[in-house]
GROMACS .gro file of C-alpha atoms in nm:
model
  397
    1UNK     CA    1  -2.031  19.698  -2.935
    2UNK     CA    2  -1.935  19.590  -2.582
    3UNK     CA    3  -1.878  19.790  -2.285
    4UNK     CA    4  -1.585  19.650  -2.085
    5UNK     CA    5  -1.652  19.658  -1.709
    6UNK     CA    6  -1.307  19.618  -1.526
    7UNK     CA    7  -1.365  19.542  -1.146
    8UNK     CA    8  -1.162  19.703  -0.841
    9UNK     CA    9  -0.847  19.485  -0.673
   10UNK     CA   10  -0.556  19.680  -0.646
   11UNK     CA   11  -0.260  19.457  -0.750
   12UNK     CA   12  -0.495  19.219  -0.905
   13UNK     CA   13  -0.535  19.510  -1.189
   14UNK     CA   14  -0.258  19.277  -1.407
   15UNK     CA   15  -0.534  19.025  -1.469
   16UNK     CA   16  -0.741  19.297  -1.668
   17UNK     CA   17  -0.476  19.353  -1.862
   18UNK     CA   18  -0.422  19.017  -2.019
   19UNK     CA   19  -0.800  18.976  -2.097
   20UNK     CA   20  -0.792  19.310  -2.270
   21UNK     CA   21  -0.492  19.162  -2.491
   22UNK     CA   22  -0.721  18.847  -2.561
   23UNK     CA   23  -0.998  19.050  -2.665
   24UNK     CA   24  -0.824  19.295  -2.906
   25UNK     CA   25  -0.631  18.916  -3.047
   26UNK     CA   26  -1.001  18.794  -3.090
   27UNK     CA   27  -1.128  19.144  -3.270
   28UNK     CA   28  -1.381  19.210  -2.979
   29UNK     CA   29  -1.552  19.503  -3.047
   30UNK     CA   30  -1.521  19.773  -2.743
   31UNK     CA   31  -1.724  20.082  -2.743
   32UNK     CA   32  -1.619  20.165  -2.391
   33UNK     CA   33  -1.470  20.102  -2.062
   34UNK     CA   34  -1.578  20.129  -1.717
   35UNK     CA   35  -1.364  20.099  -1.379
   36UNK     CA   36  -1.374  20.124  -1.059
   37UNK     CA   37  -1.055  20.191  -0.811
   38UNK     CA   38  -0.729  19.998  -0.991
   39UNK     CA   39  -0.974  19.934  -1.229
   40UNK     CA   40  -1.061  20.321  -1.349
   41UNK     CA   41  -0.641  20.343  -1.401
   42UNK     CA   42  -0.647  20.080  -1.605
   43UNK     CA   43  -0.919  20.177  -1.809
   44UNK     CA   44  -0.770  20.537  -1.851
   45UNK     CA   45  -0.466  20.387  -2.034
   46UNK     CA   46  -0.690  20.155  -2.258
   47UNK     CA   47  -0.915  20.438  -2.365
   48UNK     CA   48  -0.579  20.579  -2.457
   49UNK     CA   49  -0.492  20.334  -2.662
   50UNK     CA   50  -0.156  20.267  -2.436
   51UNK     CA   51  -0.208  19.894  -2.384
   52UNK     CA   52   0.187  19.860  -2.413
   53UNK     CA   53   0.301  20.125  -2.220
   54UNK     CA   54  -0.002  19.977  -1.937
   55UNK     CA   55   0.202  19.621  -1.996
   56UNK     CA   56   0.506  19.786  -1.888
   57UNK     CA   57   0.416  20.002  -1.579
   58UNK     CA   58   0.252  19.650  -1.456
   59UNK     CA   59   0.569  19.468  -1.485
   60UNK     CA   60   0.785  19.757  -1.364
   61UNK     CA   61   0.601  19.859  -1.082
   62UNK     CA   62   0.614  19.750  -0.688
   63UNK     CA   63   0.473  19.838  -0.418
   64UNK     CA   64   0.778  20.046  -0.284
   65UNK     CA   65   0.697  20.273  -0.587
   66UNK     CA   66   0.404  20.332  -0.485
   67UNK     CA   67   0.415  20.386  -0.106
   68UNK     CA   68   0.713  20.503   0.124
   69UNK     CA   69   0.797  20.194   0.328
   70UNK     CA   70   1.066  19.960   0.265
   71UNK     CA   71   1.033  19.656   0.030
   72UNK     CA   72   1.195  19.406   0.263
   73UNK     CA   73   1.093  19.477   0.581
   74UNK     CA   74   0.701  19.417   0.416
   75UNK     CA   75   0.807  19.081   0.237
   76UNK     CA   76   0.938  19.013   0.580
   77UNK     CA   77   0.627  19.073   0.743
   78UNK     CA   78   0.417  18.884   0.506
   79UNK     CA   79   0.636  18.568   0.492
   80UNK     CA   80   0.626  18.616   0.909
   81UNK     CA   81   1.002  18.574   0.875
   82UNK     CA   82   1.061  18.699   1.256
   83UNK     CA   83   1.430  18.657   1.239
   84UNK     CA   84   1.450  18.927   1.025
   85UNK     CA   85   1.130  19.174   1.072
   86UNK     CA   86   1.228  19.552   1.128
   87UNK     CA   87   0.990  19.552   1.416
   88UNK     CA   88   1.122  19.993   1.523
   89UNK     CA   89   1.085  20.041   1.114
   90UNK     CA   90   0.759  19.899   1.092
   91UNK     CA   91   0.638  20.090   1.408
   92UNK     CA   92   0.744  20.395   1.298
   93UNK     CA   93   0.593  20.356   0.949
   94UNK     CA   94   0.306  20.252   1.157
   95UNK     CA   95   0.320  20.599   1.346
   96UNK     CA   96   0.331  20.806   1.082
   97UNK     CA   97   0.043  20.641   0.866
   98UNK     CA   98  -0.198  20.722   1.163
   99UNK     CA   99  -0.045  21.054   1.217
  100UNK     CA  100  -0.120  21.124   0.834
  101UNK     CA  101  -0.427  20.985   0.858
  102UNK     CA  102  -0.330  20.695   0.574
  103UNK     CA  103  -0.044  20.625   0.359
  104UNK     CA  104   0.018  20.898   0.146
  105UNK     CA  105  -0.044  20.866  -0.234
  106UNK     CA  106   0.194  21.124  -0.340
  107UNK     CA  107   0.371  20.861  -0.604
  108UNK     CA  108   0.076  20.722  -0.713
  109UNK     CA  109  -0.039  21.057  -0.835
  110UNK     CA  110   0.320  21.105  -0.971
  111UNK     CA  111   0.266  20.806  -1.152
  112UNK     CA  112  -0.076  20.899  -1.321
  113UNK     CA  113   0.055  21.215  -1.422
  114UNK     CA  114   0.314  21.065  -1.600
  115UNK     CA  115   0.148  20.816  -1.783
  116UNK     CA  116  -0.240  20.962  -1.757
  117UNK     CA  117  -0.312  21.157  -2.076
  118UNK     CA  118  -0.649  21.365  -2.045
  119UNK     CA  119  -0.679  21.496  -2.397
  120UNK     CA  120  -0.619  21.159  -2.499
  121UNK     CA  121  -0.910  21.018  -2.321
  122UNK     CA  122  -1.121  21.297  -2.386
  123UNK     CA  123  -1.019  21.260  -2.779
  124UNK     CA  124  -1.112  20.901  -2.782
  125UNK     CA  125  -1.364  20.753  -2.960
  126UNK     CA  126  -1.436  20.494  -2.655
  127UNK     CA  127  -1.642  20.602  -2.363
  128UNK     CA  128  -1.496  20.618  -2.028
  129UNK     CA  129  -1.636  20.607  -1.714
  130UNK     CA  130  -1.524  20.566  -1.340
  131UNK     CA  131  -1.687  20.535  -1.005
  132UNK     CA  132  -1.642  20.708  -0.624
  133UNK     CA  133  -1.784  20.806  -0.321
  134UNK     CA  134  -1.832  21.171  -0.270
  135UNK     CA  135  -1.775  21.135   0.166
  136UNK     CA  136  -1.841  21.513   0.205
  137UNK     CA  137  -2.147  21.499   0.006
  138UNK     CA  138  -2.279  21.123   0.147
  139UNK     CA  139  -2.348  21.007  -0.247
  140UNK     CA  140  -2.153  20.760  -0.485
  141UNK     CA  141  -2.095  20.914  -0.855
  142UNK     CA  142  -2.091  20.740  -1.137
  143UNK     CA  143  -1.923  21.009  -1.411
  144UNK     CA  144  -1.907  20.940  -1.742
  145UNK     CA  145  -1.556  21.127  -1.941
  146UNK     CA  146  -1.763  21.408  -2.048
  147UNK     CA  147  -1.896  21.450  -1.662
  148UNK     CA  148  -1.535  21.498  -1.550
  149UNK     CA  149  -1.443  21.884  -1.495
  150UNK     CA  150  -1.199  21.928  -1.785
  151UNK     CA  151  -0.854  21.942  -1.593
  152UNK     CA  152  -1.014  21.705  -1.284
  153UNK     CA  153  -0.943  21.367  -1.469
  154UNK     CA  154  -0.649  21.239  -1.282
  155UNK     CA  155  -0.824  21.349  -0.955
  156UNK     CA  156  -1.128  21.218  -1.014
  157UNK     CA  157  -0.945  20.874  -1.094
  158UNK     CA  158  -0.726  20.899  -0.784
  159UNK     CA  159  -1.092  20.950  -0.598
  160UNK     CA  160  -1.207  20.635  -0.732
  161UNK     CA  161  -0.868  20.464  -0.609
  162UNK     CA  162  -0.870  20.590  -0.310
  163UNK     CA  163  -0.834  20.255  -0.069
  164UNK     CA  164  -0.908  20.323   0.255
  165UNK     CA  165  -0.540  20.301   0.406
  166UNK     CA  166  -0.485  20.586   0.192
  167UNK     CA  167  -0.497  20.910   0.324
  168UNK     CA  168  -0.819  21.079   0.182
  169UNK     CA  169  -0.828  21.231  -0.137
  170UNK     CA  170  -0.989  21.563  -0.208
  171UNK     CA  171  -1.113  21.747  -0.503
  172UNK     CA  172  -1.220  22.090  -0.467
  173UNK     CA  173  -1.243  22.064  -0.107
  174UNK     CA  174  -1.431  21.769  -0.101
  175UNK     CA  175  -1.357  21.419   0.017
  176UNK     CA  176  -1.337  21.120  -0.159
  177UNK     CA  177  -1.334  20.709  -0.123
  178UNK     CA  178  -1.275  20.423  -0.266
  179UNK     CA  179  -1.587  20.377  -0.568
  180UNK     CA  180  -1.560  20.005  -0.444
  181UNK     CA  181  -1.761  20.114  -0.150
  182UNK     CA  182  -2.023  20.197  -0.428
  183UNK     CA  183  -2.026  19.973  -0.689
  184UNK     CA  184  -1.688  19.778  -0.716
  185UNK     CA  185  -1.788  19.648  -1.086
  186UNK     CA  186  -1.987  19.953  -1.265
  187UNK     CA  187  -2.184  19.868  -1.519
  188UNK     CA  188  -2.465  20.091  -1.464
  189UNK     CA  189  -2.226  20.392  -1.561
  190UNK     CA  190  -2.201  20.237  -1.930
  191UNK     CA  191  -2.572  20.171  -1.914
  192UNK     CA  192  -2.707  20.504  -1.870
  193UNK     CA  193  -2.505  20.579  -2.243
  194UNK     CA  194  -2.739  20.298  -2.340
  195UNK     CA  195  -2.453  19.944  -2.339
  196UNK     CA  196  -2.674  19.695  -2.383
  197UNK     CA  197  -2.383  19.349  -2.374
  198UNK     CA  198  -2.090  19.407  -2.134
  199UNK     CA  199  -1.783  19.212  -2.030
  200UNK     CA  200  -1.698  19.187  -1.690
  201UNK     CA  201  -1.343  19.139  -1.519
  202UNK     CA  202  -1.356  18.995  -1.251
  203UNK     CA  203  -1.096  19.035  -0.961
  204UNK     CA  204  -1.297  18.904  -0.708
  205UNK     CA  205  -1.174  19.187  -0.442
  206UNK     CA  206  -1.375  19.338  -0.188
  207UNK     CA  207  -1.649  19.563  -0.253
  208UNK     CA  208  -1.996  19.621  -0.357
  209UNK     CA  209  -2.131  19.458  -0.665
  210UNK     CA  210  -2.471  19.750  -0.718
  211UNK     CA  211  -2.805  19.559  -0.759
  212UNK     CA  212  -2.885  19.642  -1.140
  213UNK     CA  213  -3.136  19.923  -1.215
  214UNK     CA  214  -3.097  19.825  -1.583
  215UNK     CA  215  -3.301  19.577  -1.738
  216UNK     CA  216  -3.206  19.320  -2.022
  217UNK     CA  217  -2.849  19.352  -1.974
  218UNK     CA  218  -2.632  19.056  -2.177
  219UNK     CA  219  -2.308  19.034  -1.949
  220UNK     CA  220  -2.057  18.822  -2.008
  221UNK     CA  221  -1.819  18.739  -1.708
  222UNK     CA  222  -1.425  18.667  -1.707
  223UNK     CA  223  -1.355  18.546  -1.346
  224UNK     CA  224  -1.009  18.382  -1.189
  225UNK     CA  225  -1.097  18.040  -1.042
  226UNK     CA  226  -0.827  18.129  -0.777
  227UNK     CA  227  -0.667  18.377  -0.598
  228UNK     CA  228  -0.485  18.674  -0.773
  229UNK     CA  229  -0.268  18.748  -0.490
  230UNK     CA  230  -0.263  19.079  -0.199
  231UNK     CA  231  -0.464  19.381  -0.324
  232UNK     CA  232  -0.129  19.614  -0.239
  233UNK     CA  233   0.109  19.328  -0.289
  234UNK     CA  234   0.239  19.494  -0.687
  235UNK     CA  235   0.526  19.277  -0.789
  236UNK     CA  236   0.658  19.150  -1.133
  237UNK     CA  237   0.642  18.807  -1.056
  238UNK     CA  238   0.244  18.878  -0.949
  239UNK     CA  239   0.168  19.136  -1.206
  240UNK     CA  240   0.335  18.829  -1.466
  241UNK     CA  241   0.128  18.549  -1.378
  242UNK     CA  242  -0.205  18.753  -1.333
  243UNK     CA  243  -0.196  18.914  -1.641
  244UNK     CA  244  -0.113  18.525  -1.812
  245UNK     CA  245  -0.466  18.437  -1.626
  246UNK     CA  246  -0.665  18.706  -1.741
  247UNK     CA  247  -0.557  18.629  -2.097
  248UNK     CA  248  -0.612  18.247  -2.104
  249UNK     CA  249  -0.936  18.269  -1.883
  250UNK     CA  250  -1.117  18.509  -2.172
  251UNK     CA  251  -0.965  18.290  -2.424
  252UNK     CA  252  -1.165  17.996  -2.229
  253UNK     CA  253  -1.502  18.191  -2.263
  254UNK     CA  254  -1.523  18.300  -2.625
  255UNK     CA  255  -1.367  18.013  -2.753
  256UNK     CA  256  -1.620  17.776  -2.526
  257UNK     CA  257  -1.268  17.605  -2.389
  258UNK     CA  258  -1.314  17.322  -2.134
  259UNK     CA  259  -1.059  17.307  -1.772
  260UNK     CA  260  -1.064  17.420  -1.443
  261UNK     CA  261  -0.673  17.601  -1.416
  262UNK     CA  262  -0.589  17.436  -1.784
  263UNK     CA  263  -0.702  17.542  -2.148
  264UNK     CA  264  -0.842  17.231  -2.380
  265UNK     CA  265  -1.078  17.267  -2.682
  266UNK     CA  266  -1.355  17.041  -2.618
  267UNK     CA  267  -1.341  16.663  -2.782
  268UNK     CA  268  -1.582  16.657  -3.126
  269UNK     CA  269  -1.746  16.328  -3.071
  270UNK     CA  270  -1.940  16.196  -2.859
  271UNK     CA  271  -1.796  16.163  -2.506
  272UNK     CA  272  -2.021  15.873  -2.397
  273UNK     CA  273  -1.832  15.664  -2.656
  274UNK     CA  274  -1.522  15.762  -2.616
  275UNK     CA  275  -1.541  15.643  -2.217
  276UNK     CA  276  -1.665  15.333  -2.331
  277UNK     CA  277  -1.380  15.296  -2.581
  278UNK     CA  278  -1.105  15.380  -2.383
  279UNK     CA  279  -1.174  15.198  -2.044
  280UNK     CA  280  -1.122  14.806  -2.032
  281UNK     CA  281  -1.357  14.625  -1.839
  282UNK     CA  282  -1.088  14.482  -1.606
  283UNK     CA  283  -0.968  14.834  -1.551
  284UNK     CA  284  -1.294  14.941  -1.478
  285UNK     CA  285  -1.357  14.663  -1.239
  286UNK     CA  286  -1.089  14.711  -1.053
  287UNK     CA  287  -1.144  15.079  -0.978
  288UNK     CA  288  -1.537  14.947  -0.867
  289UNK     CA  289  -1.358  14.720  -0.592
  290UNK     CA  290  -1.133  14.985  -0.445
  291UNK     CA  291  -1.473  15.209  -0.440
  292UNK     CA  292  -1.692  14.939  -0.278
  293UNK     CA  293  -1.858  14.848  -0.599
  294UNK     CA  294  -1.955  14.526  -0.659
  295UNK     CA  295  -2.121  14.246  -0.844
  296UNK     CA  296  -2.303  14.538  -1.122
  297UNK     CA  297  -2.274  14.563  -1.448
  298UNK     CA  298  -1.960  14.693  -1.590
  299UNK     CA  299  -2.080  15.018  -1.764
  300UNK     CA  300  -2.355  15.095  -1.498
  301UNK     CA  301  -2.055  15.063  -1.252
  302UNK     CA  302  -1.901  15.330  -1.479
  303UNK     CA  303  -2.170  15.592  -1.473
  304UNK     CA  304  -2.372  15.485  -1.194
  305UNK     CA  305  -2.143  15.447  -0.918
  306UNK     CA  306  -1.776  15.530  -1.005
  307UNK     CA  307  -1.824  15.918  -1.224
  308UNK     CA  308  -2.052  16.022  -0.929
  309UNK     CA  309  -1.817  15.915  -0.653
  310UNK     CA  310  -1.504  16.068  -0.878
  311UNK     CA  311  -1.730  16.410  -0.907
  312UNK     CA  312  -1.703  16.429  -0.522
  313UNK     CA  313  -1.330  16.312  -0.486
  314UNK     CA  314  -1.209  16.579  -0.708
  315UNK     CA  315  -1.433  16.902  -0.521
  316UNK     CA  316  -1.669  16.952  -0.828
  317UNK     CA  317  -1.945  17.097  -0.723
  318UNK     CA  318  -2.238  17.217  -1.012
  319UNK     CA  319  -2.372  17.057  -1.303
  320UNK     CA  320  -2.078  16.882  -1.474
  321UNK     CA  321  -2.081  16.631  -1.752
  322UNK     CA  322  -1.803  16.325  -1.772
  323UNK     CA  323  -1.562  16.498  -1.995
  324UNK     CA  324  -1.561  16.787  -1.725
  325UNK     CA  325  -1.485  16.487  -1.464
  326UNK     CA  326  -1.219  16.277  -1.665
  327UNK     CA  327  -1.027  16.636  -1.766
  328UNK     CA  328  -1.026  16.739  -1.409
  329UNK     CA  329  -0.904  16.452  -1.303
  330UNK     CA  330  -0.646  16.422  -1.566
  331UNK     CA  331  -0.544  16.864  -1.436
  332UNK     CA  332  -0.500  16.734  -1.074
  333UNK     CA  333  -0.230  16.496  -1.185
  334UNK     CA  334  -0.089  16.784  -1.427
  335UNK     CA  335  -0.053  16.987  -1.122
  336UNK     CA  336   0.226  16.811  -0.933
  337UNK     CA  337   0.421  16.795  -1.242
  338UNK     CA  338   0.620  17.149  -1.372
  339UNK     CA  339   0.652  16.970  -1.712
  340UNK     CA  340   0.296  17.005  -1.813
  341UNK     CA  341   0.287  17.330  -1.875
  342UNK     CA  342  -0.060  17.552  -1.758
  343UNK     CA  343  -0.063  17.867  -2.017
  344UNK     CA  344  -0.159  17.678  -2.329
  345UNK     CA  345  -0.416  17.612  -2.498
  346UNK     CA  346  -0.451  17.235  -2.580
  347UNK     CA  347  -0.652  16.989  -2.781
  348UNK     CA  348  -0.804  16.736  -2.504
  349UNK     CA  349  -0.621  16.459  -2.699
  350UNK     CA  350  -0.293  16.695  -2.657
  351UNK     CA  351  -0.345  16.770  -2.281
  352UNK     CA  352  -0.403  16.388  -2.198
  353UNK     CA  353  -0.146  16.255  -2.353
  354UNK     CA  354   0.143  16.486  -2.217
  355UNK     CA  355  -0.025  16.447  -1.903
  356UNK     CA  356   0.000  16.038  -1.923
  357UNK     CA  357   0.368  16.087  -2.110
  358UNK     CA  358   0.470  16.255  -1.818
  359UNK     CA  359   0.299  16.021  -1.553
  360UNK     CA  360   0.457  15.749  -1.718
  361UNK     CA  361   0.840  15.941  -1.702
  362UNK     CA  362   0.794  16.045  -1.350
  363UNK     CA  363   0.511  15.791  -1.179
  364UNK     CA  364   0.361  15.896  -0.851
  365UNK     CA  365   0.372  15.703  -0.591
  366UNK     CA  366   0.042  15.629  -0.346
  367UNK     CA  367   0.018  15.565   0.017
  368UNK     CA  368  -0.190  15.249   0.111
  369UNK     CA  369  -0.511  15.387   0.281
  370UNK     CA  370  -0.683  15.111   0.456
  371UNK     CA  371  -1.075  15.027   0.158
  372UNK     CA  372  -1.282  15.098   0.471
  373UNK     CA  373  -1.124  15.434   0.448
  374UNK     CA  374  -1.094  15.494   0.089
  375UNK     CA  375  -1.484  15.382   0.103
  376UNK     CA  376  -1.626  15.634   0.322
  377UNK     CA  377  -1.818  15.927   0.242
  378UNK     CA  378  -1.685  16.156   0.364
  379UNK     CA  379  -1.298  16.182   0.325
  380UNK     CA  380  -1.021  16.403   0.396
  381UNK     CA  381  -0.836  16.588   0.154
  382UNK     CA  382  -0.505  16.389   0.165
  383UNK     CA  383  -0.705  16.054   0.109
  384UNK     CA  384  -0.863  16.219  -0.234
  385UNK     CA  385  -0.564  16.320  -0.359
  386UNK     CA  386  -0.409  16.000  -0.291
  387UNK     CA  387  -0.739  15.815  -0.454
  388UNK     CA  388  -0.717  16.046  -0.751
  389UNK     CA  389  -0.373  15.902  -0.826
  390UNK     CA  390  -0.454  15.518  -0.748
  391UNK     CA  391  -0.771  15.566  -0.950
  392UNK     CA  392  -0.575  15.750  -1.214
  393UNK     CA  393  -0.301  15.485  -1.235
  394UNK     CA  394  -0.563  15.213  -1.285
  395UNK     CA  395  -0.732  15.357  -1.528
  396UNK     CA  396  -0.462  15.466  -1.786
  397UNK     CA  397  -0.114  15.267  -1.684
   0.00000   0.00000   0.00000
């Protein structure tokens, strides 16, 4: 049995709930759940067995349902549209969440207590636990379901959400903070019930990650390779699209998929061969020229001199093999094209050829960068992306 480990991020919550719908899709056995902040809500309503009803407070919720400030006059602010920022509005809201001493929570707790079921949780066969930070008391807490005063649970999860732009939350006289000033991805509250292989949602928000006292821990991390968006910014449109990555990116770890922002099951044969199949020499001799490389052998050219230098054109930095560096390069040409479409899973023989069916449809055109240029070391970022294409072009067209 895994434990699931669901990190802290506010709005970026969503993305935990599409890798919980992968994992029930590929039977992944969960014994429990652990949160921190956004995270402990959302693992309240999975112990619950609510994943639905959890789908449908993401997409229905924003921000102005959460806090009392006007939708627009934020939107305004964070799109610094100046013509039409409520500047007196945003002052006064301004006022009054210093004079309160944070922005009051009131409809977040009206939300849990609509949707937060206790005896559910407490009924459940999966374990639940949460993080905070007792202030009063100067000590995080990490409280396992049955550790929870009976009656406490929603306040104990608010505690564990408590931001700190919110005004402070207390139970039993007691103040409370954010758990992500703790441990922001809490594993070790799973551990101590004896989880020995975890899965870990990442959000990549701020907060502390606890150095492990456990030992021999298998953990097996599901991590955005972007950004999921503001941490108060909730928004169907967000909420969507994060919850679409959080399914496809655990898809891409248990099935072993290859991509960076795309989905492709890995080619069967060898990869070596293939290159060698599909490039002609002209082709490749061609590319060597624009690159500055000359007078070699055609295949060392290949993986001597023109993989490397592609490896550094396209940002990849880590240990990456040449079917990591041809699909990249074949994702940053599906990028400027809508038609290709990112939430899928692909064969690589799929992927490339609706990538080079649509290249072909719609070509892109390149600027004409100076060789001594294109040849440098160190380039900027509008020269690669303008290489990728030329390269691209003469490689497959």
């Amino acid at each position: 049995m895994y434990g699931l480990v669901l990190e802290g991020g506010g709005a970026r919550g969503a993305y935990h709930v599409g890798a919980y719908e992968a994992l029930k899709e590929l039977n992944v056995q969960i014994g429990g759940i652990s949160g921190t902040s956004i995270g402990a809500l959302n693992a309240a309503m999975l112990v619950q067995g609510d994943i639905q009803l959890l789908k449908e407070i993401w997409i229905n919720t924003k921000s102005s349902d959460l806090f009392d400030f006007d939708e627009k006059a934020i939107k305004d602010l964070k799109t610094f549209n100046l013509a039409e920022i409520n500047v007196p509005y945003l002052l006064n809201i301004s006022k009054e969440i210093l004079n309160n001493k944070g922005l009051d929570t009131s409809k977040i707790r009206a939300l849990l207590e609509t949707y937060i079921d206790e005896d559910k949780i407490r009924c459940s066969d999966l374990d639940y636990g949460i993080v905070t930070v007792n202030l009063t008391d100067k000590r995080s807490l990490e409280l396992l379901k049955q550790e929870i005063p009976y009656g406490k649970m929603i306040d104990y999860i608010l505690a564990s959400a408590n931001y700190p732009a919110f005004k402070s939350e207390e139970v039993d006289g007691k103040k409370y903070i954010d758990g992500g000033f703790a441990d922001n991805l809490p594993i070790g509250v799973l551990a101590k019930k004896g989880y020995i292989d975890f899965i870990a949602v990442r959000t990549l928000s701020f907060g502390l990650i606890k150095k492990r006292k456990y030992k021999n821990l298998n953990i097996t991390t599901v991590q955005p390779v972007e950004s999921l968006g503001a941490v108060l910014d909730f928004n169907c449109d967000h909420s969507l699209k994060n919850m679409k990555l959080g399914y496809f990116d655990t898809m891409k770890v248990f099935k072993s998929l290859r991509g960076y922002k795309y989905y492709c099951e890995p080619f069967e044969e060898n990869y070596l061969r293939i290159l060698i199949n599909i490039f002609q020499d002209d082709k490749i001799i061609k590319v060597g020229k624009i690159l500055g490389y000359e007078d070699m052998p055609v295949h060392r050219m290949l993986f001597e001199r023109i993989m490397p230098r592609l490896e550094y054109v396209l940002d990849m930095r880590g240990n990456y093999d040449y079917e990591d560096i041809m699909l990249r390069m074949f994702e940053k040409i599906a990028e400027k094209y809508d038609e290709v479409e990112r939430f899928n899973i692909y064969s690589s023989y799929d992927f490339y050829a609706e990538v080079l069916k649509t290249f072909k449809s719609k070509p892109i055109g390149v600027m004409q960068v100076p060789l001594f240029i294109k040849r440098n070391k160190i380039l900027a970022q509008a020269v690669k992306d303008n290489l990728i294409v030329e390269i691209f072009a003469e490689l497959f067209i």
